[in-house]
Coordinates of C-alpha atoms and ligand atoms in Angstrom, one line a residue:
X771 CA 0.0 0.0 0.0
X772 CA 1.5 3.4 -0.9
X773 CA 2.0 6.0 1.6
X774 CA 1.4 9.5 0.2
X775 CA 3.3 12.7 0.7
X776 CA 1.5 16.0 -0.1
X777 CA 3.7 18.9 -0.9
X778 CA 3.0 22.4 -2.2
X779 CA 4.5 22.8 -5.6
X780 CA 4.4 26.6 -5.7
X781 CA 4.7 29.4 -3.0
X782 CA 2.3 27.8 -0.6
X783 CA -1.5 28.1 -0.1
X784 CA -2.1 25.8 -3.0
X785 CA -4.9 24.1 -1.2
X786 CA -2.9 21.4 0.7
X787 CA -5.3 21.4 3.6
X788 CA -8.3 20.7 1.5
X789 CA -6.6 17.9 -0.3
X790 CA -5.1 16.3 2.8
X791 CA -8.5 16.4 4.4
X792 CA -10.1 14.8 1.4
X793 CA -7.4 12.1 1.2
X794 CA -7.3 11.5 5.0
X795 CA -10.6 9.5 4.7
X796 CA -8.4 6.7 3.2
X797 CA -5.5 7.2 5.6
X798 CA -4.9 5.9 9.2
X799 CA -2.1 8.3 10.1
X800 CA -1.6 11.9 9.1
X801 CA 1.8 13.5 9.9
X802 CA 3.3 17.0 9.6
X803 CA 7.0 16.8 9.0
X804 CA 8.3 20.4 8.6
X805 CA 7.4 24.0 9.2
X806 CA 5.3 25.2 12.1
X807 CA 2.4 27.5 12.7
X808 CA 3.4 29.7 9.8
X809 CA 1.2 27.3 7.9
X810 CA -2.5 28.1 7.4
X811 CA -4.5 25.2 6.0
X812 CA -8.2 25.7 5.4
X813 CA -10.8 23.0 5.3
X814 CA -14.4 23.5 4.4
X815 CA -16.7 20.6 5.4
X816 CA -20.4 21.0 4.8
X817 CA -20.0 24.8 5.0
X818 CA -18.1 24.7 8.2
X819 CA -14.6 26.3 8.0
X820 CA -11.7 24.8 10.0
X821 CA -8.3 26.7 10.0
X822 CA -5.3 24.6 11.0
X823 CA -1.8 25.9 11.5
X824 CA 0.2 23.3 13.4
X825 CA -2.2 20.4 13.7
X826 CA -2.3 17.9 10.8
X827 CA -5.5 18.4 8.8
X828 CA -6.5 14.7 9.5
X829 CA -7.3 15.7 13.1
X830 CA -10.9 16.7 12.1
X831 CA -11.7 13.1 11.3
X832 CA -12.5 10.7 14.1
X833 CA -10.4 7.5 14.5
X834 CA -7.3 8.9 12.8
X835 CA -3.9 9.4 14.4
X836 CA -2.4 12.9 13.9
X837 CA 1.4 13.2 14.2
X838 CA 3.7 16.2 14.6
X839 CA 7.1 14.9 13.6
X840 CA 10.6 16.1 14.6
X841 CA 11.0 18.2 11.5
X842 CA 8.4 20.6 12.7
X843 CA 9.2 23.6 15.0
X844 CA 6.5 23.8 17.7
X845 CA 5.1 26.7 19.7
X846 CA 3.4 25.0 22.6
X847 CA 1.2 28.0 23.5
X848 CA 0.0 28.3 20.0
X849 CA -0.6 24.6 19.8
X850 CA -2.9 24.7 22.9
X851 CA -4.8 27.7 21.6
X852 CA -5.3 25.9 18.3
X853 CA -6.5 22.8 20.2
X854 CA -8.9 24.9 22.2
X855 CA -10.3 26.6 19.1
X856 CA -10.9 23.2 17.4
X857 CA -12.5 21.8 20.5
X858 CA -14.9 24.7 20.4
X859 CA -15.8 23.4 16.9
X860 CA -16.5 20.0 18.3
X861 CA -13.2 18.3 17.4
X862 CA -11.9 16.0 20.2
X863 CA -8.1 16.1 20.7
X864 CA -6.2 13.9 23.1
X865 CA -3.2 11.6 23.3
X866 CA -5.2 8.9 21.6
X867 CA -5.4 10.9 18.4
X868 CA -2.4 13.3 18.5
X869 CA 1.2 12.5 19.2
X870 CA 4.3 14.8 19.1
X871 CA 7.9 13.6 18.5
X872 CA 10.0 13.9 21.7
X873 CA 12.8 15.4 19.7
X874 CA 10.7 18.3 18.2
X875 CA 12.4 21.7 18.9
X876 CA 10.3 24.4 20.5
X877 CA 9.5 27.9 19.3
X878 CA 9.7 30.3 22.3
X879 CA 8.6 33.9 22.6
X880 CA 12.2 34.9 22.2
X881 CA 12.1 33.4 18.6
X882 CA 9.1 35.6 17.8
X883 CA 10.9 38.6 19.2
X884 CA 13.9 38.0 17.0
X885 CA 11.9 37.3 13.9
X886 CA 10.1 40.7 14.3
X887 CA 13.2 42.6 15.3
X888 CA 15.1 41.4 12.3
X889 CA 12.2 42.1 9.9
X890 CA 11.9 45.7 11.3
X891 CA 15.7 46.2 11.0
X892 CA 15.7 45.0 7.4
X893 CA 13.3 47.7 6.2
X894 CA 12.6 47.4 2.5
X895 CA 14.6 44.2 2.2
X896 CA 12.5 42.3 4.7
X897 CA 11.5 38.7 3.9
X898 CA 7.9 39.3 4.8
X899 CA 7.8 36.5 7.3
X900 CA 4.7 35.4 9.2
X901 CA 6.4 36.7 12.4
X902 CA 6.0 33.3 14.0
X903 CA 9.6 32.8 15.0
X904 CA 10.1 30.0 12.4
X905 CA 13.5 31.1 11.1
X906 CA 15.1 31.8 14.5
X907 CA 13.8 28.5 15.9
X908 CA 15.3 26.5 13.1
X909 CA 18.6 28.4 13.5
X910 CA 18.7 27.4 17.2
X911 CA 18.1 23.7 16.2
X912 CA 20.9 23.7 13.8
X913 CA 23.0 25.7 16.2
X914 CA 22.6 22.9 18.8
X915 CA 21.1 25.2 21.5
X916 CA 17.3 24.5 21.1
X917 CA 15.0 23.2 23.8
X918 CA 13.2 20.1 22.6
X919 CA 10.0 18.6 23.9
X920 CA 11.8 15.8 25.9
X921 CA 13.9 18.4 27.7
X922 CA 10.8 19.6 29.6
X923 CA 10.7 16.4 31.6
X924 CA 13.7 17.1 33.6
X925 CA 14.4 20.5 35.4
X926 CA 18.2 20.0 35.4
X927 CA 18.3 19.4 31.6
X928 CA 16.0 22.4 31.1
X929 CA 18.3 24.6 33.2
X930 CA 21.4 23.7 31.1
X931 CA 19.5 24.1 27.9
X932 CA 18.3 27.5 29.0
X933 CA 21.9 28.6 29.9
X934 CA 23.1 27.6 26.4
X935 CA 20.2 29.3 24.7
X936 CA 20.4 32.6 26.6
X937 CA 24.1 32.8 26.2
X938 CA 23.4 33.2 22.5
X939 CA 20.2 35.2 22.6
X940 CA 21.0 37.9 25.2
X941 CA 23.9 39.4 23.3
X942 CA 22.0 39.2 20.1
X943 CA 19.0 41.0 21.6
X944 CA 21.3 43.7 23.1
X945 CA 22.7 44.3 19.6
X946 CA 19.2 44.8 18.3
X947 CA 18.3 47.2 21.2
X948 CA 16.0 44.7 23.0
X949 CA 15.9 43.8 26.7
X950 CA 17.5 40.6 28.0
X951 CA 15.4 37.6 28.5
X952 CA 13.7 37.2 31.9
X953 CA 15.1 33.7 32.5
X954 CA 13.0 32.9 35.6
X955 CA 9.8 33.9 33.8
X956 CA 10.6 31.8 30.7
X957 CA 11.6 28.8 32.8
X958 CA 8.3 29.1 34.8
X959 CA 6.3 29.3 31.7
X960 CA 8.0 26.2 30.3
X961 CA 7.5 24.2 33.5
X962 CA 3.9 25.2 33.6
X963 CA 3.2 24.0 30.1
X964 CA 5.4 20.9 30.3
X965 CA 2.9 18.4 31.7
X966 CA 0.3 19.4 29.2
X967 CA 2.7 18.9 26.3
X968 CA 4.5 15.8 27.6
X969 CA 1.2 13.8 27.6
X970 CA 1.5 13.8 23.7
X971 CA 5.2 13.1 23.6
X972 CA 6.2 9.9 21.9
X973 CA 9.3 8.3 20.1
X974 CA 7.5 9.1 16.9
X975 CA 10.2 7.4 14.7
X976 CA 9.4 4.1 16.5
X977 CA 5.6 4.4 16.4
X978 CA 5.7 5.4 12.7
X979 CA 7.9 2.4 11.8
X980 CA 5.5 0.1 13.8
X981 CA 2.6 1.6 11.9
X982 CA 4.4 0.9 8.7
X983 CA 5.0 -2.7 9.6
X984 CA 1.4 -3.1 10.5
X985 CA 0.4 -1.9 7.0
X986 CA -1.2 1.3 8.2
X987 CA -1.7 4.0 5.5
X988 CA 0.3 7.1 6.2
X989 CA -0.4 10.5 4.8
X990 CA 2.4 13.1 5.1
X991 CA 1.1 16.7 5.1
X992 CA 3.7 19.2 3.8
X993 CA 3.4 22.9 4.7
X994 CA 4.5 26.0 2.7
X995 CA 5.6 25.3 -0.9
X996 CA 8.6 24.2 -2.9
X997 CA 9.5 27.7 -4.0
X998 CA 9.8 28.6 -0.3
X999 CA 12.2 25.7 0.2
X1000 CA 15.4 26.7 2.0
X1001 CA 17.7 25.2 -0.7
X1002 CA 15.6 25.3 -3.9
X1003 CA 13.3 28.3 -3.2
X1004 CA 13.8 31.9 -4.2
X1005 CA 16.5 32.4 -1.5
X1006 CA 16.6 34.4 0.7
X1007 CA 12.9 35.0 0.3
X1008 CA 12.0 31.5 1.6
X1009 CA 11.0 29.8 4.8
X1010 CA 13.7 28.1 6.9
X1011 CA 12.8 24.4 6.3
X1012 CA 13.0 21.9 3.6
X1013 CA 9.6 21.8 2.0
X1014 CA 10.4 19.1 -0.5
X1015 CA 9.0 15.5 -0.3
X1016 CA 12.2 13.9 1.0
X1017 CA 11.7 15.8 4.2
X1018 CA 8.7 13.6 5.0
X1019 CA 11.1 10.8 5.8
X1020 CA 13.7 12.6 8.0
X1021 CA 11.0 14.8 9.5
X1022 CA 9.3 11.8 11.1
X1023 CA 12.0 9.3 11.5
X1024 CA 11.4 6.9 8.6
X1025 CA 13.5 5.8 5.6
X1026 CA 12.8 7.2 2.1
X1027 CA 11.3 3.9 1.1
X1028 CA 8.3 4.8 3.4
X1029 CA 7.2 7.2 0.6
X1030 CA 5.1 5.6 -2.1
X1031 CA 3.5 8.5 -4.0
X1032 CA 4.4 12.2 -4.0
X1033 CA 1.3 14.4 -4.7
X1034 CA 2.2 17.9 -5.6
X1035 CA -0.5 20.4 -4.9
X1036 CA -0.7 23.0 -7.7
X1037 CA -3.1 26.0 -7.9
X1038 CA -4.4 26.7 -11.4
X1039 CA -2.7 30.1 -11.2
X1040 CA 0.1 31.4 -9.1
X1041 CA 0.1 33.3 -5.7
X1042 CA 2.8 34.4 -3.3
X1043 CA 2.7 36.1 0.1
X1044 CA 5.7 38.2 1.3
X1045 CA 8.6 39.5 -0.7
X1046 CA 10.7 38.0 -3.5
X1047 CA 10.7 37.4 -7.2
X1048 CA 7.5 36.3 -8.9
X1049 CA 7.9 36.2 -12.8
X1050 CA 4.2 36.0 -13.7
X1051 CA 2.9 38.5 -11.2
X1052 CA 0.0 40.6 -12.5
X1053 CA -0.6 44.1 -11.2
X1054 CA -3.5 44.7 -13.5
X1055 CA -7.3 43.9 -13.6
X1056 CA -6.5 40.2 -14.3
X1057 CA -4.4 39.9 -11.1
X1058 CA -7.2 41.7 -9.2
X1059 CA -9.8 39.3 -10.6
X1060 CA -7.7 36.3 -9.6
X1061 CA -7.3 37.7 -6.0
X1062 CA -11.0 38.5 -5.7
X1063 CA -12.4 35.2 -7.2
X1064 CA -9.8 33.2 -5.3
X1065 CA -10.2 35.1 -2.0
X1066 CA -6.5 35.4 -1.9
X1067 CA -5.9 36.7 1.6
X1068 CA -3.5 34.8 4.0
X1069 CA -5.0 32.5 6.6
X1070 CA -2.2 33.2 9.1
X1071 CA -1.6 36.9 8.7
X1072 CA -4.5 38.1 6.6
X1073 CA -2.1 39.7 4.1
X1074 CA -3.2 40.1 0.5
X1075 CA -1.6 37.4 -1.6
X1076 CA 0.1 38.5 -4.8
X1077 CA -1.5 36.8 -7.9
X1078 CA -0.4 35.9 -11.3
X1079 CA -0.8 33.5 -14.3
X1080 CA 0.2 29.9 -14.1
X1081 CA 3.9 29.4 -14.4
X1082 CA 4.6 26.0 -15.9
X1083 CA 8.4 26.5 -15.8
X1084 CA 8.4 26.7 -12.0
X1085 CA 6.0 23.9 -11.5
X1086 CA 7.9 21.6 -13.8
X1087 CA 11.0 22.4 -11.9
X1088 CA 9.5 21.8 -8.4
X1089 CA 7.8 18.6 -9.5
X1090 CA 11.2 17.3 -10.6
X1091 CA 12.9 18.2 -7.4
X1092 CA 10.2 16.6 -5.2
X1093 CA 9.8 13.6 -7.5
X1094 CA 6.1 14.4 -7.9
X1095 CA 4.1 11.4 -9.3
X1096 CA 1.0 13.3 -9.8
X1097 CA -0.6 16.6 -9.0
X1098 CA -3.8 17.9 -7.4
X1099 CA -4.8 20.9 -9.5
X1100 CA -6.8 23.2 -7.3
X1101 CA -9.0 26.3 -7.8
X1102 CA -9.8 25.6 -11.4
X1103 CA -13.1 27.4 -10.8
X1104 CA -11.2 30.7 -10.2
X1105 CA -10.3 30.6 -13.9
X1106 CA -13.9 30.6 -15.0
X1107 CA -14.9 33.6 -17.2
X1108 CA -11.5 34.7 -18.5
X1109 CA -11.7 35.4 -22.2
X1110 CA -8.1 34.3 -22.7
X1111 CA -5.8 32.7 -20.2
X1112 CA -2.0 32.9 -20.3
X1113 CA 0.4 30.2 -19.2
X1114 CA 4.1 30.9 -18.8
X1115 CA 6.1 28.4 -20.9
X1116 CA 9.6 29.7 -20.7
X1117 CA 11.7 32.7 -19.6
X1118 CA 13.8 35.3 -21.3
X1119 CA 16.6 37.0 -19.5
X1120 CA 18.7 39.6 -21.4
X1121 CA 17.7 38.1 -24.7
X1122 CA 18.5 34.5 -23.7
X1123 CA 15.8 31.8 -23.2
X1124 CA 15.7 29.6 -20.2
X1125 CA 13.6 26.5 -19.5
X1126 CA 14.1 26.8 -15.7
X1127 CA 14.5 29.5 -13.1
X1128 CA 18.2 30.3 -12.7
X1129 CA 19.5 30.3 -9.1
X1130 CA 21.3 33.7 -9.3
X1131 CA 19.2 36.4 -7.7
X1132 CA 20.3 39.0 -10.2
X1133 CA 19.0 36.8 -13.0
X1134 CA 15.8 36.0 -11.2
X1135 CA 15.0 39.7 -10.9
X1136 CA 15.3 40.2 -14.7
X1137 CA 13.2 37.2 -15.7
X1138 CA 10.6 38.0 -18.4
X1139 CA 7.9 35.3 -18.8
X1140 CA 7.2 33.9 -22.3
X1141 CA 3.5 33.3 -22.5
X1142 CA 1.2 31.0 -24.5
X1143 CA -2.4 32.0 -24.8
X1144 CA -5.4 29.7 -24.5
X1145 CA -9.1 30.4 -25.0
X1146 CA -10.9 30.7 -21.6
X1147 CA -14.5 29.4 -20.9
X1148 CA -17.7 31.1 -20.0
X1149 CA -19.3 28.2 -18.1
X1150 CA -18.9 27.6 -14.4
X1151 CA -16.7 24.8 -13.2
X1152 CA -17.5 25.6 -9.6
X1153 CA -18.4 22.5 -7.7
X1154 CA -17.8 20.2 -10.6
X1155 CA -17.4 16.6 -9.5
X1156 CA -16.6 14.8 -12.8
X1157 CA -14.7 15.4 -16.0
X1158 CA -18.0 15.3 -17.8
X1159 CA -19.0 18.5 -15.9
X1160 CA -16.1 20.5 -17.2
X1161 CA -16.2 22.7 -20.4
X1162 CA -14.0 21.6 -23.2
X1163 CA -11.7 24.6 -22.9
X1164 CA -11.2 23.9 -19.2
X1165 CA -10.2 20.4 -20.1
X1166 CA -7.7 21.8 -22.7
X1167 CA -6.2 24.0 -20.0
X1168 CA -5.7 21.1 -17.6
X1169 CA -4.2 18.9 -20.4
X1170 CA -1.9 21.7 -21.5
X1171 CA -0.7 22.1 -17.9
X1172 CA 0.0 18.3 -17.6
X1173 CA 2.0 18.4 -20.9
X1174 CA 4.1 21.4 -19.9
X1175 CA 4.9 20.3 -16.3
X1176 CA 5.4 16.7 -17.5
X1177 CA 3.3 15.3 -14.7
X1178 CA -0.3 14.0 -14.8
X1179 CA -3.3 15.3 -12.8
X1180 CA -4.3 12.8 -10.1
X1181 CA -7.0 15.1 -8.5
X1182 CA -8.9 18.2 -9.5
X1183 CA -10.5 20.6 -7.1
X1184 CA -13.3 22.9 -8.1
X1185 CA -14.4 24.6 -4.8
X1186 CA -13.2 24.9 -1.2
X1187 CA -15.7 22.2 -0.1
X1188 CA -14.3 18.8 0.7
X1189 CA -16.4 16.9 -1.8
X1190 CA -16.0 19.2 -4.8
X1191 CA -13.1 17.1 -5.8
X1192 CA -12.5 15.0 -9.0
X1193 CA -10.5 11.8 -8.5
X1194 CA -8.5 10.8 -11.6
X1195 CA -5.9 8.5 -10.1
X1196 CA -5.9 7.2 -6.5
X1197 CA -2.6 8.2 -4.9
X1198 CA -3.0 5.4 -2.3
X1199 CA -3.2 2.7 -4.9
X1200 CA 0.0 0.7 -5.4
Ligands
GDP502 P1 -2.9 25.5 2.0 O1 -2.0 26.4 2.8 O2 -2.1 24.9 0.8 O3 -3.6 24.5 2.8 O4 -3.9 26.5 1.3 P2 -4.8 27.7 2.1 O5 -5.9 26.9 2.9 O6 -3.9 28.6 2.8 O7 -5.4 28.4 0.9 C1 -6.2 27.8 -0.1 C2 -7.6 28.5 -0.1 O8 -8.3 28.1 -1.2 C3 -8.5 28.1 1.1 O9 -9.3 29.1 1.5 C4 -9.3 27.0 0.5 O10 -10.6 26.8 1.2 C5 -9.5 27.4 -0.9 N1 -9.6 26.3 -1.9 C6 -9.0 25.1 -1.9 N2 -9.3 24.4 -3.0 C7 -10.2 25.3 -3.7 C8 -10.8 25.2 -5.0 O11 -10.6 24.2 -5.7 N3 -11.5 26.3 -5.4 C9 -11.7 27.4 -4.6 N4 -12.4 28.4 -5.1 N5 -11.1 27.5 -3.4 C10 -10.3 26.5 -3.0
IMO503 P1 1.0 27.2 3.9 O1 1.4 25.9 4.6 C1 2.4 30.8 2.0 C2 6.1 32.6 3.5 C3 6.0 34.0 4.3 C4 7.3 34.6 3.9 C5 8.3 33.4 3.9 C6 9.1 33.2 5.2 O2 -0.2 27.8 4.4 O3 1.1 27.1 2.4 P2 8.4 32.3 7.6 O4 7.4 32.9 8.6 O5 8.1 30.9 7.2 O6 9.8 32.6 8.1 O7 8.1 33.3 6.3 O8 7.4 32.2 3.7 N1 5.2 31.6 4.1 C7 4.1 31.1 3.5 N2 3.5 31.5 2.4 N3 1.9 29.8 2.7 C8 2.5 29.3 3.8 O9 2.2 28.2 4.4 C9 3.7 30.0 4.3 N4 4.5 29.9 5.3 C10 5.5 30.8 5.2 O10 4.9 34.7 3.8 O11 7.3 35.0 2.6
MG504 MG1 -2.0 28.4 3.6

């Protein structure tokens, strides 16, 4: 039985939450493996909207195990406020349906301070982060001075971890004009939340490998998108984690052979929140139309998302890097009513043609998209649940995307609602 990894193939907000929720009916275990509460995944089930940031989207279904893997950075206070909110919506959450890897690094208030201080100091060259402390938390993990979930179980360990952490952060804060950390207050806050958090702590690598042996179906839920990847994204305008499919294995403690099918989530156009290059960005009426029809406002920060035409060059590139086996094409309905639709099929930089986005930032800034034009369609695709319901030009658009990105469509999504989804190939099938 194939385990499935869901990854965003653009700049995030492709509709991963909706697709993970839809697929999770067939899964036993749903695991987050990177990122943190910078993610905003929206599910719409029978008109009820659920917004998830840190919890795997499978949590809303009864009888599924939701897992937060070691590749995630976890803000415990934000986790419990999210749990509370979902419980208010009738979702039951406890150690029998949520587990957290013991070796997961924590995001602390000092990480959020640093994220904001740096963004303020950067002025016009800011990244446009979500301000959630994601970057600083990953830096501390790699810098070997983070506090991990398991460290909360022993006060002596916690003390030594705090010493190491503050020896780094206090001088840094001083340099940025901020006050030193109140160590006693931070320690008290951590000791207070420790028992609540530790009830979910597990050796996730072990449990996941046992699940695998028992033939359970695992669905890995990526956050952000491939173009925000720390290595392959539009650096430095990226997030601080690996957002590619390979991370699903190391981010939960499994070998790469645990991954059976990589499903890339692809929006039928392109959006981006925050700063950085965006070759097909539209600042005209078409861009505005995409933003309005697609309700393109960030789930986490409420910021307006930048919108543009579909960029086949970028998606072909990210599908290759993540080894995408099939895509879920979302928000096709947003393209309804355009007279003509453009697709970016190549780039031109200083008179030279490119079939990929070059790495050098100076070249990325000068990219000019080469467009192909397709006829649009008048009819509505909203809520379509079969190919037969789609107008001929919409099918042509989907087929042309498949050709250009060299990857087949496995799923199509035609509205925010869970069931407005067309299954072409079952990713869980062997
Ligand atoms: P994620 O971060 O990848 O999970 O995506 P977000 O939830 O941040 O953003 C996607 C938005 O589009 C959400 O508001 C979804 O409810 C919505 N959405 C998902 N699929 C579709 C679709 O096929 N059509 C339309 N119109 N909206 C969709
Ligand atoms: P989901 O999972 C879209 C963007 C931020 C910023 C950059 C770095 O909902 O698709 P960070 O706070 O991670 O250091 O910010 O990454 N970003 C996202 N954009 N969707 C997301 O998540 C994002 N998570 C981070 O806007 O440009
Ligand atoms: Mg989102």
